[in-house]
């Protein structure tokens, strides 16, 4: 027997509402994708402006070299990472759907069916681990953008009083990266919420509370449409990327 102090706190309806996490994630991943597309446009414009400066003054300067290096680093790492984030949302939706199918096939669980409750616990823990893994991907994207933003802001401080088309383009690109990082933070928080809710639910399942287990089984089925909408958003974003010629 466990002491009461060893049991997790009783989940509130708000904390256990994974449909809210699904909605936040669906909105976040769509804004992340569209904001990254806008950042891409600025990145290519900065490279074009930098090429014009090189053609006009082949010797170049430190600002030019650093501007190009920042843009190339962004192009090498951030857009592929965003597309990976979209794909991971899609795969997580598939996983949630598979769990929902098993729940619907199983029907109402008798309280004495220990095997059924054990399987439900394993399903929830599987979802929790998957959300936690995707939280790591989202955090890595956020950190990569933070590094890029730091370099760009430092670069902006080197601009003199005479603004050029290139320095103006870099300034606009910097603002766009700042917006993108804010969206990446929101996506990371959405994954964090989903992982936390699932971890709390898994802890209560392990505590063996039949009433909560029965409620959770129904709740997971009810939450499936929200995750399916998020999955549909991710599928649309993936297809849009493919149509644009992205790998």
CSV table of C-alpha atoms in Angstrom, one decimal:
chain,number,residue,atom,x,y,z
A,1,UNK,CA,0.0,0.0,0.0
A,2,UNK,CA,1.2,3.5,-0.8
A,3,UNK,CA,1.1,6.3,1.8
A,4,UNK,CA,-1.3,9.1,0.8
A,5,UNK,CA,1.7,11.5,0.5
A,6,UNK,CA,3.2,9.2,-2.2
A,7,UNK,CA,0.2,9.6,-4.5
A,8,UNK,CA,0.1,12.3,-7.1
A,9,UNK,CA,-2.2,15.2,-6.6
A,10,UNK,CA,-5.8,14.9,-7.8
A,11,UNK,CA,-6.0,16.1,-11.4
A,12,UNK,CA,-8.3,19.0,-12.0
A,13,UNK,CA,-10.4,19.1,-15.2
A,14,UNK,CA,-8.3,21.9,-16.5
A,15,UNK,CA,-5.0,20.1,-16.0
A,16,UNK,CA,-6.3,16.9,-17.5
A,17,UNK,CA,-7.9,18.6,-20.6
A,18,UNK,CA,-5.6,17.3,-23.3
A,19,UNK,CA,-8.0,18.7,-26.0
A,20,UNK,CA,-6.8,22.1,-24.9
A,21,UNK,CA,-3.2,21.1,-25.5
A,22,UNK,CA,-4.2,19.7,-28.9
A,23,UNK,CA,-5.8,23.0,-29.8
A,24,UNK,CA,-2.8,25.1,-28.7
A,25,UNK,CA,-0.4,22.8,-30.5
A,26,UNK,CA,-2.5,22.9,-33.7
A,27,UNK,CA,-2.6,26.7,-33.7
A,28,UNK,CA,1.1,26.9,-32.7
A,29,UNK,CA,2.4,24.6,-35.4
A,30,UNK,CA,0.5,26.4,-38.1
A,31,UNK,CA,1.8,29.8,-37.0
A,32,UNK,CA,5.3,28.4,-36.7
A,33,UNK,CA,5.2,27.1,-40.3
A,34,UNK,CA,3.8,30.4,-41.7
A,35,UNK,CA,6.2,32.5,-39.7
A,36,UNK,CA,9.2,30.4,-40.8
A,37,UNK,CA,8.1,30.8,-44.4
A,38,UNK,CA,8.2,34.6,-43.9
A,39,UNK,CA,11.6,34.4,-42.3
A,40,UNK,CA,12.8,32.4,-45.4
A,41,UNK,CA,11.7,35.2,-47.7
A,42,UNK,CA,13.7,37.7,-45.6
A,43,UNK,CA,16.7,35.3,-45.5
A,44,UNK,CA,16.8,35.1,-49.3
A,45,UNK,CA,16.4,38.8,-49.6
A,46,UNK,CA,19.3,39.5,-47.3
A,47,UNK,CA,21.5,37.1,-49.3
A,48,UNK,CA,20.5,38.9,-52.5
A,49,UNK,CA,21.3,42.3,-51.0
A,50,UNK,CA,24.6,40.9,-49.8
A,51,UNK,CA,25.4,39.8,-53.3
A,52,UNK,CA,24.7,43.3,-54.5
A,53,UNK,CA,27.2,44.7,-52.0
A,54,UNK,CA,29.8,42.2,-53.0
A,55,UNK,CA,29.4,43.1,-56.7
A,56,UNK,CA,29.7,46.8,-55.9
A,57,UNK,CA,32.6,46.5,-53.4
A,58,UNK,CA,34.4,43.1,-53.9
A,59,UNK,CA,36.6,43.6,-50.8
A,60,UNK,CA,33.5,43.3,-48.5
A,61,UNK,CA,33.5,44.0,-44.8
A,62,UNK,CA,32.9,42.4,-41.4
A,63,UNK,CA,29.2,43.3,-41.3
A,64,UNK,CA,28.6,41.7,-44.7
A,65,UNK,CA,30.4,38.5,-43.8
A,66,UNK,CA,28.6,38.1,-40.5
A,67,UNK,CA,25.2,38.9,-42.1
A,68,UNK,CA,25.7,36.2,-44.7
A,69,UNK,CA,27.0,33.7,-42.1
A,70,UNK,CA,23.8,34.3,-39.9
A,71,UNK,CA,21.5,33.7,-42.9
A,72,UNK,CA,23.3,30.6,-44.0
A,73,UNK,CA,23.2,29.2,-40.5
A,74,UNK,CA,19.5,29.9,-40.4
A,75,UNK,CA,18.9,28.2,-43.8
A,76,UNK,CA,20.9,25.2,-42.8
A,77,UNK,CA,19.2,24.4,-39.5
A,78,UNK,CA,15.8,26.2,-38.9
A,79,UNK,CA,13.5,25.4,-41.9
A,80,UNK,CA,14.4,21.6,-41.7
A,81,UNK,CA,13.8,21.7,-38.0
A,82,UNK,CA,10.4,23.3,-38.5
A,83,UNK,CA,9.4,20.7,-41.0
A,84,UNK,CA,10.5,18.0,-38.6
A,85,UNK,CA,8.3,19.6,-36.0
A,86,UNK,CA,5.3,19.5,-38.3
A,87,UNK,CA,6.0,15.8,-39.1
A,88,UNK,CA,6.2,15.0,-35.4
A,89,UNK,CA,2.8,16.5,-34.8
A,90,UNK,CA,1.4,14.3,-37.6
A,91,UNK,CA,3.0,11.1,-36.2
A,92,UNK,CA,1.8,11.9,-32.7
A,93,UNK,CA,-1.7,12.3,-34.0
A,94,UNK,CA,-1.4,8.8,-35.6
A,95,UNK,CA,-0.3,7.4,-32.3
A,96,UNK,CA,-3.2,9.1,-30.4
A,97,UNK,CA,-5.6,7.7,-33.0
A,98,UNK,CA,-4.3,4.2,-32.6
A,99,UNK,CA,-4.8,4.4,-28.8
A,100,UNK,CA,-8.4,5.7,-29.4
A,101,UNK,CA,-9.2,2.8,-31.7
A,102,UNK,CA,-8.1,0.3,-29.0
A,103,UNK,CA,-10.2,2.2,-26.4
A,104,UNK,CA,-13.3,2.1,-28.6
A,105,UNK,CA,-12.9,-1.6,-29.4
A,106,UNK,CA,-12.5,-2.3,-25.7
A,107,UNK,CA,-15.8,-0.6,-24.7
A,108,UNK,CA,-16.7,0.0,-21.1
A,109,UNK,CA,-14.0,-1.4,-18.7
A,110,UNK,CA,-15.3,-3.6,-15.8
A,111,UNK,CA,-13.6,-2.4,-12.7
A,112,UNK,CA,-12.3,-5.9,-12.1
A,113,UNK,CA,-10.5,-6.1,-15.5
A,114,UNK,CA,-7.0,-5.5,-14.3
A,115,UNK,CA,-5.5,-6.4,-17.7
A,116,UNK,CA,-7.6,-3.8,-19.4
A,117,UNK,CA,-6.5,-1.1,-16.9
A,118,UNK,CA,-2.8,-2.2,-17.3
A,119,UNK,CA,-3.1,-1.8,-21.1
A,120,UNK,CA,-4.7,1.6,-20.7
A,121,UNK,CA,-1.8,2.7,-18.4
A,122,UNK,CA,0.7,1.5,-21.0
A,123,UNK,CA,-1.1,3.4,-23.7
A,124,UNK,CA,-1.0,6.6,-21.7
A,125,UNK,CA,2.6,6.2,-20.8
A,126,UNK,CA,3.4,5.6,-24.5
A,127,UNK,CA,1.7,8.9,-25.4
A,128,UNK,CA,3.5,10.6,-22.6
A,129,UNK,CA,6.9,9.5,-23.7
A,130,UNK,CA,6.1,10.5,-27.3
A,131,UNK,CA,5.0,14.0,-26.2
A,132,UNK,CA,8.2,14.3,-24.0
A,133,UNK,CA,10.4,13.3,-27.0
A,134,UNK,CA,8.7,16.0,-29.1
A,135,UNK,CA,9.1,18.5,-26.3
A,136,UNK,CA,12.9,17.9,-26.7
A,137,UNK,CA,12.7,18.7,-30.5
A,138,UNK,CA,10.7,21.9,-29.8
A,139,UNK,CA,13.2,23.0,-27.1
A,140,UNK,CA,16.1,22.4,-29.5
A,141,UNK,CA,14.4,24.6,-32.2
A,142,UNK,CA,13.8,27.3,-29.6
A,143,UNK,CA,17.5,27.2,-28.6
A,144,UNK,CA,18.7,27.4,-32.2
A,145,UNK,CA,16.5,30.4,-32.8
A,146,UNK,CA,17.8,32.0,-29.6
A,147,UNK,CA,21.4,31.6,-30.9
A,148,UNK,CA,20.5,33.1,-34.3
A,149,UNK,CA,18.7,36.0,-32.7
A,150,UNK,CA,21.6,36.8,-30.4
A,151,UNK,CA,24.0,36.9,-33.3
A,152,UNK,CA,21.7,39.1,-35.4
A,153,UNK,CA,21.1,41.5,-32.5
A,154,UNK,CA,24.8,41.8,-31.9
A,155,UNK,CA,25.3,42.4,-35.6
A,156,UNK,CA,22.7,45.2,-35.5
A,157,UNK,CA,24.7,47.0,-32.9
A,158,UNK,CA,27.6,47.3,-35.3
A,159,UNK,CA,25.6,49.3,-37.9
A,160,UNK,CA,26.7,52.9,-38.1
A,161,UNK,CA,24.5,56.0,-38.5
A,162,UNK,CA,24.3,55.4,-42.3
A,163,UNK,CA,21.7,52.7,-42.9
A,164,UNK,CA,22.0,50.7,-46.1
A,165,UNK,CA,19.6,48.4,-47.9
A,166,UNK,CA,21.5,45.5,-46.5
A,167,UNK,CA,21.5,46.7,-42.9
A,168,UNK,CA,17.7,47.5,-43.2
A,169,UNK,CA,17.1,44.0,-44.5
A,170,UNK,CA,19.1,42.4,-41.7
A,171,UNK,CA,17.1,44.5,-39.2
A,172,UNK,CA,13.8,43.2,-40.7
A,173,UNK,CA,15.1,39.6,-40.8
A,174,UNK,CA,16.1,40.0,-37.1
A,175,UNK,CA,12.5,41.0,-36.2
A,176,UNK,CA,11.1,38.1,-38.1
A,177,UNK,CA,13.5,35.7,-36.2
A,178,UNK,CA,12.3,37.2,-32.9
A,179,UNK,CA,8.7,36.5,-33.9
A,180,UNK,CA,9.6,33.0,-35.0
A,181,UNK,CA,11.3,32.3,-31.6
A,182,UNK,CA,8.2,33.5,-29.7
A,183,UNK,CA,6.1,31.1,-31.7
A,184,UNK,CA,8.6,28.3,-31.2
A,185,UNK,CA,8.3,29.0,-27.4
A,186,UNK,CA,4.5,28.6,-27.6
A,187,UNK,CA,4.8,25.3,-29.4
A,188,UNK,CA,7.3,24.1,-26.8
A,189,UNK,CA,4.9,25.1,-24.0
A,190,UNK,CA,2.0,23.2,-25.8
A,191,UNK,CA,4.1,20.0,-25.9
A,192,UNK,CA,5.1,20.6,-22.3
A,193,UNK,CA,1.4,20.9,-21.3
A,194,UNK,CA,0.5,17.7,-23.2
A,195,UNK,CA,3.4,15.8,-21.7
A,196,UNK,CA,2.6,17.0,-18.2
A,197,UNK,CA,-1.1,16.2,-18.4
A,198,UNK,CA,-0.3,12.7,-19.7
A,199,UNK,CA,2.3,12.1,-17.0
A,200,UNK,CA,-0.2,13.1,-14.3
A,201,UNK,CA,-2.8,10.8,-15.8
A,202,UNK,CA,-0.3,7.9,-16.0
A,203,UNK,CA,0.6,8.4,-12.3
A,204,UNK,CA,-3.1,8.2,-11.3
A,205,UNK,CA,-3.5,5.0,-13.4
A,206,UNK,CA,-0.6,3.5,-11.6
A,207,UNK,CA,-2.2,4.4,-8.3
A,208,UNK,CA,-5.0,2.1,-9.2
A,209,UNK,CA,-8.1,4.4,-8.8
A,210,UNK,CA,-10.9,2.6,-10.7
A,211,UNK,CA,-13.1,5.7,-10.8
A,212,UNK,CA,-10.4,7.9,-12.3
A,213,UNK,CA,-9.3,5.2,-14.7
A,214,UNK,CA,-12.9,4.9,-16.0
A,215,UNK,CA,-13.1,8.7,-16.4
A,216,UNK,CA,-9.8,8.8,-18.2
A,217,UNK,CA,-10.7,6.1,-20.7
A,218,UNK,CA,-13.8,8.2,-21.7
A,219,UNK,CA,-11.8,11.4,-21.7
A,220,UNK,CA,-9.2,10.0,-24.1
A,221,UNK,CA,-11.9,9.0,-26.5
A,222,UNK,CA,-13.5,12.4,-26.2
A,223,UNK,CA,-10.1,14.2,-26.8
A,224,UNK,CA,-9.4,12.3,-30.0
A,225,UNK,CA,-11.3,14.7,-32.3
A,226,UNK,CA,-9.2,17.6,-31.1
A,227,UNK,CA,-6.0,15.7,-31.8
A,228,UNK,CA,-7.4,14.6,-35.2
A,229,UNK,CA,-7.9,18.3,-36.1
A,230,UNK,CA,-4.4,19.1,-35.1
A,231,UNK,CA,-3.2,16.1,-37.1
A,232,UNK,CA,-5.1,17.4,-40.1
A,233,UNK,CA,-3.4,20.8,-39.8
A,234,UNK,CA,0.0,19.1,-39.7
A,235,UNK,CA,-0.9,17.0,-42.8
A,236,UNK,CA,-1.9,20.2,-44.6
A,237,UNK,CA,1.2,22.0,-43.7
A,238,UNK,CA,3.3,19.0,-44.8
A,239,UNK,CA,1.5,19.0,-48.2
A,240,UNK,CA,2.0,22.7,-48.6
A,241,UNK,CA,5.7,22.3,-48.0
A,242,UNK,CA,5.9,19.5,-50.5
A,243,UNK,CA,4.0,21.5,-53.1
A,244,UNK,CA,6.5,24.3,-52.6
A,245,UNK,CA,9.3,21.9,-53.6
A,246,UNK,CA,10.6,21.5,-50.0
A,247,UNK,CA,12.1,18.1,-49.2
